[in-house]
Short mmCIF file of C-alpha atoms in Angstrom, two decimals:
data_model
loop_
_atom_site.label_atom_id
_atom_site.label_comp_id
_atom_site.label_asym_id
_atom_site.label_seq_id
_atom_site.Cartn_x
_atom_site.Cartn_y
_atom_site.Cartn_z
CA MET A 76 -38.90 -15.20 -39.69
CA THR A 77 -37.41 -17.61 -43.00
CA THR A 78 -35.31 -20.41 -42.55
CA SER A 79 -32.15 -18.74 -43.64
CA GLY A 80 -32.38 -15.92 -41.32
CA LEU A 81 -32.85 -19.38 -38.46
CA LEU A 82 -29.74 -20.00 -40.11
CA LEU A 83 -28.24 -16.62 -39.22
CA LEU A 84 -29.19 -16.87 -35.26
CA PHE A 85 -28.27 -19.38 -35.20
CA ALA A 86 -24.75 -19.50 -36.21
CA ASP A 87 -24.90 -16.31 -34.67
CA ALA A 88 -25.20 -17.51 -31.01
CA LYS A 89 -22.59 -20.87 -31.80
CA LEU A 90 -19.60 -17.97 -32.92
CA LYS A 91 -20.33 -16.30 -29.28
CA GLN A 92 -20.68 -19.70 -27.50
CA GLN A 93 -17.55 -20.02 -28.69
CA ARG A 94 -15.60 -17.00 -28.52
CA HIS A 95 -16.93 -17.87 -24.90
CA HIS A 96 -15.90 -20.60 -24.17
CA SER A 97 -12.46 -19.64 -25.38
CA SER A 98 -12.49 -16.22 -24.01
CA LEU A 99 -12.72 -19.65 -20.43
CA ARG A 100 -10.20 -21.27 -21.53
CA VAL A 101 -6.76 -21.54 -19.39
CA LYS A 102 -3.88 -19.24 -21.82
CA TRP A 103 0.34 -19.98 -21.04
CA LEU A 104 2.99 -18.31 -20.85
CA SER A 105 6.34 -20.56 -20.02
CA HIS A 106 5.89 -21.79 -16.78
CA TYR A 107 2.56 -18.86 -16.05
CA SER A 108 -0.70 -19.19 -16.91
CA SER A 109 -3.71 -17.20 -16.31
CA ALA A 110 -5.62 -19.91 -13.88
CA GLN A 111 -2.94 -18.86 -11.59
CA GLN A 112 -3.05 -16.02 -9.46
CA ILE A 113 0.34 -13.80 -9.52
CA LEU A 114 2.17 -11.62 -7.46
CA LEU A 115 4.71 -10.07 -9.36
CA VAL A 116 7.93 -8.39 -7.41
CA GLY A 117 10.59 -5.40 -8.05
CA GLU A 118 9.13 -5.29 -11.57
CA GLY A 119 10.57 -2.67 -13.36
CA ASP A 120 9.27 -1.04 -16.29
CA PHE A 121 6.33 -3.30 -15.86
CA SER A 122 6.91 -5.15 -19.49
CA PHE A 123 7.74 -8.22 -17.66
CA SER A 124 3.96 -7.84 -16.36
CA LEU A 125 2.55 -6.97 -19.36
CA ALA A 126 4.36 -9.27 -21.35
CA LEU A 127 1.69 -12.02 -19.38
CA ALA A 128 -0.95 -9.83 -19.41
CA ASN A 129 -0.71 -9.95 -23.41
CA ALA A 130 -0.46 -13.57 -23.83
CA PHE A 131 -3.66 -14.25 -20.74
CA GLY A 132 -5.95 -11.33 -22.60
CA SER A 133 -6.50 -10.08 -19.28
CA ALA A 134 -4.24 -9.65 -15.99
CA ASP A 135 -6.91 -10.21 -13.81
CA ASN A 136 -5.15 -12.05 -12.06
CA LEU A 137 -1.85 -10.49 -11.58
CA VAL A 138 -0.65 -8.33 -9.32
CA VAL A 139 2.30 -6.40 -9.62
CA THR A 140 4.26 -4.40 -7.69
CA SER A 141 7.37 -2.32 -7.66
CA LEU A 142 9.58 -1.08 -4.65
CA ASP A 143 9.82 2.42 -5.98
CA SER A 144 6.88 5.15 -5.88
CA TYR A 145 4.88 5.53 -8.95
CA ASP A 146 5.81 9.47 -9.63
CA ASP A 147 9.36 7.59 -9.47
CA LEU A 148 8.71 5.31 -11.96
CA LEU A 149 7.65 8.17 -14.56
CA GLN A 150 10.97 9.93 -14.03
CA LYS A 151 12.72 7.07 -14.32
CA TYR A 152 11.64 3.77 -17.03
CA SER A 153 10.64 6.16 -20.43
CA LYS A 154 7.32 3.42 -20.88
CA ALA A 155 6.20 2.37 -17.24
CA LYS A 156 3.38 4.70 -17.62
CA SER A 157 2.47 3.03 -21.05
CA ASN A 158 3.12 -0.03 -19.77
CA LEU A 159 1.12 0.37 -15.87
CA LYS A 160 -1.82 2.59 -18.01
CA SER A 161 -2.62 -1.03 -19.68
CA LEU A 162 -2.43 -3.17 -16.95
CA ARG A 163 -4.65 -1.41 -15.25
CA GLU A 164 -6.64 -1.05 -18.16
CA MET A 165 -6.21 -5.77 -18.20
CA GLY A 166 -7.62 -5.85 -14.57
CA ALA A 167 -3.79 -5.85 -13.04
CA THR A 168 -3.76 -4.72 -9.67
CA ALA A 169 -0.32 -2.33 -9.53
CA LEU A 170 1.74 -1.96 -6.13
CA HIS A 171 4.05 0.90 -5.29
CA GLY A 172 6.79 0.99 -2.37
CA VAL A 173 6.81 -2.39 -2.31
CA ASP A 174 9.55 -3.42 -0.14
CA ALA A 175 10.80 -7.64 -0.72
CA THR A 176 11.58 -8.45 3.00
CA THR A 177 8.21 -6.71 4.15
CA MET A 178 5.13 -7.40 1.83
CA LYS A 179 3.53 -9.84 4.37
CA LEU A 180 2.39 -6.50 6.04
CA HIS A 181 1.39 -4.47 3.49
CA SER A 182 -2.49 -4.09 3.32
CA GLU A 183 -3.24 -4.70 0.41
CA LEU A 184 -1.13 -8.18 0.43
CA THR A 185 -1.27 -9.29 4.18
CA MET A 186 -4.34 -11.56 3.58
CA ARG A 187 -3.16 -12.76 0.08
CA ARG A 188 -2.17 -15.79 -1.18
CA PHE A 189 -0.78 -17.14 -4.09
CA ASP A 190 0.32 -19.70 -6.51
CA ARG A 191 2.83 -18.20 -8.46
CA ILE A 192 5.97 -15.32 -6.66
CA VAL A 193 8.15 -14.04 -8.64
CA PHE A 194 11.10 -11.84 -8.42
CA ASN A 195 13.22 -12.10 -12.10
CA PHE A 196 16.86 -10.66 -10.98
CA PRO A 197 16.58 -9.19 -7.46
CA HIS A 198 19.47 -7.44 -6.84
CA ALA A 199 20.20 -4.47 -3.81
CA GLY A 200 21.82 -1.71 -5.72
CA PHE A 201 25.39 -1.32 -7.24
CA SER A 202 27.87 -1.02 -4.11
CA GLY A 203 30.84 -2.03 -5.38
CA ASN A 204 32.45 -5.40 -7.68
CA GLU A 205 30.04 -7.80 -7.49
CA GLY A 206 32.66 -10.31 -6.47
CA LEU A 207 33.09 -8.23 -2.70
CA MET A 208 32.13 -10.40 -0.46
CA PRO A 209 29.70 -7.12 1.28
CA VAL A 210 28.08 -6.97 -1.72
CA ILE A 211 27.17 -10.64 -2.42
CA ASP A 212 26.46 -10.88 1.30
CA LEU A 213 23.43 -6.75 0.69
CA HIS A 214 22.18 -9.11 -2.16
CA ARG A 215 21.85 -12.38 0.33
CA ARG A 216 20.08 -10.64 2.72
CA LEU A 217 17.95 -9.30 0.17
CA VAL A 218 16.44 -13.62 -0.89
CA MET A 219 16.80 -13.57 2.27
CA GLY A 220 14.29 -11.10 3.17
CA PHE A 221 12.16 -12.30 0.03
CA PHE A 222 11.76 -15.84 0.76
CA ARG A 223 11.32 -15.25 4.74
CA ASN A 224 7.92 -13.48 2.86
CA ALA A 225 7.63 -15.16 -0.08
CA CYS A 226 7.30 -18.70 2.18
CA ARG A 227 4.10 -16.83 4.53
CA MET A 228 2.35 -16.36 0.87
CA LEU A 229 1.98 -19.04 -0.97
CA GLN A 230 -1.15 -21.72 -2.19
CA PRO A 231 -1.05 -25.20 -1.31
CA HIS A 232 1.63 -26.54 -3.78
CA GLY A 233 2.04 -22.88 -5.01
CA GLU A 234 5.86 -21.92 -6.72
CA VAL A 235 7.81 -18.81 -5.15
CA HIS A 236 10.05 -18.25 -8.33
CA VAL A 237 13.86 -16.25 -8.91
CA SER A 238 15.07 -15.94 -11.42
CA HIS A 239 19.31 -15.13 -12.14
CA LYS A 240 21.71 -15.18 -13.44
CA MET A 241 24.89 -18.47 -13.35
CA GLY A 242 28.26 -18.43 -12.58
CA GLY A 243 30.19 -15.73 -11.40
CA PRO A 244 29.97 -13.41 -8.29
CA TYR A 245 26.44 -15.14 -9.07
CA ALA A 246 26.74 -18.25 -7.92
CA GLN A 247 28.29 -17.39 -4.56
CA TRP A 248 24.11 -15.81 -3.94
CA ASN A 249 23.42 -20.07 -2.96
CA LEU A 250 19.78 -19.46 -3.73
CA GLU A 251 19.21 -22.81 -2.74
CA GLU A 252 20.72 -22.36 0.12
CA LEU A 253 19.25 -18.82 1.10
CA ALA A 254 15.27 -21.01 0.23
CA SER A 255 16.08 -23.72 2.95
CA GLU A 256 16.20 -21.46 6.21
CA TRP A 257 12.17 -20.99 4.87
CA SER A 258 11.03 -25.22 4.66
CA LEU A 259 11.75 -23.68 0.61
CA VAL A 260 13.85 -26.89 -1.87
CA LEU A 261 14.31 -25.87 -5.27
CA VAL A 262 12.17 -28.06 -7.39
CA ASP A 263 13.19 -27.35 -11.06
CA CYS A 264 16.17 -24.87 -12.80
CA ALA A 265 14.33 -23.44 -15.88
CA ASP A 266 16.37 -21.62 -18.90
CA PHE A 267 15.73 -18.48 -18.44
CA ARG A 268 14.57 -16.93 -22.41
CA LYS A 269 13.89 -13.25 -22.48
CA ASP A 270 12.60 -14.17 -26.04
CA GLU A 271 9.43 -16.38 -24.26
CA PHE A 272 8.31 -13.36 -23.24
CA PRO A 273 7.83 -10.90 -25.59
CA GLY A 274 8.08 -7.02 -25.52
CA TYR A 275 10.46 -7.35 -21.92
CA CYS A 276 13.22 -5.52 -20.95
CA ASN A 277 14.59 -5.99 -18.09
CA LYS A 278 16.06 -2.37 -16.26
CA ARG A 279 19.16 -1.34 -14.79
CA GLY A 280 16.59 -0.29 -12.11
CA GLU A 281 19.50 2.68 -10.13
CA GLY A 282 22.26 5.47 -11.95
CA PRO A 283 21.87 7.27 -14.93
CA ARG A 284 21.69 4.46 -16.35
CA CYS A 285 18.39 2.88 -14.82
CA ASP A 286 16.19 2.42 -18.51
CA ARG A 287 18.46 1.02 -19.87
CA THR A 288 18.72 -2.67 -19.98
CA PHE A 289 22.15 -5.15 -18.35
CA PRO A 290 23.49 -8.16 -20.11
CA LEU A 291 21.95 -11.23 -19.25
CA ARG A 292 24.20 -13.67 -19.98
CA ALA A 293 23.37 -17.42 -18.56
CA SER A 294 20.39 -17.40 -16.30
CA CYS A 295 17.61 -19.97 -15.11
CA THR A 296 14.78 -19.67 -13.48
CA TYR A 297 15.13 -21.17 -9.43
CA LYS A 298 11.35 -23.30 -8.33
CA PHE A 299 10.92 -23.64 -4.76
CA ARG A 300 7.99 -25.22 -3.32
CA LEU A 301 7.47 -26.16 0.61
CA GLY A 302 8.00 -28.46 2.12
CA ASP A 303 10.08 -31.68 2.22
CA LEU A 304 12.45 -31.97 0.19
CA ASP A 305 11.66 -34.72 -1.62
CA GLU A 306 8.17 -35.06 -0.96
CA THR A 307 7.74 -32.06 -2.97
CA LYS A 308 10.04 -33.32 -5.72
CA ALA A 309 7.92 -36.09 -6.29
CA SER A 310 5.20 -34.30 -6.15
CA SER A 311 6.11 -31.61 -9.28
CA SER A 312 7.49 -35.01 -10.97
CA SER A 313 3.84 -36.33 -10.69
CA SER A 314 2.28 -33.29 -11.75
CA SER A 315 4.73 -32.84 -14.02
CA SER A 316 2.99 -36.02 -15.53
CA SER A 317 -0.30 -35.33 -15.39
CA SER A 318 -0.68 -31.95 -17.97
CA ALA A 319 1.41 -33.67 -20.23
#
């Protein structure tokens, strides 16, 4: 073989090696990485899950779930079918009919442990004015049930993330108080920026306007970990310093 032929072979092998290393590199989108095992709860049209998968270049590390059945999703959300098709092709596990308040008992989840468990904008449904205490209590029961299950499904040092509106009646949900009932302590509260998740389209999820978005205004992602408050915050601070 000529020298030029050998050089071409060498260059081709080097390119393949670079592509292999690139595929192994940990990729991040906001708080989430391709190295984390991530459970997404209460998805609408699965556009948030797809935003993560597209950023990672794979969905092998994602378990994505909805309370709705697959058939109901197709009726409610115009992009649910295509989003789920893309997710499955990228390696995601998609589960339907998963209740956030009993998910630990689901046959596909009961033995699983996750680095991140994510519930974006939990809502128990439109039962009246959001400022009425009976309505607030419905939402609080949903989130309480979610925390009760999620705390038993975490890897060591794993986190439970809840994105939620701030202010007004939403402040009365008292997420930190609900989480503390299950030994989950708040370690961070980061502004939720929708534009950080390209393609994400939050959905109302109920009624004739179920496929429409709703205004997020000021929202944040509450991050909780299991354990003693002081120890958990110290551990979180140490991890942030090492990764910086």
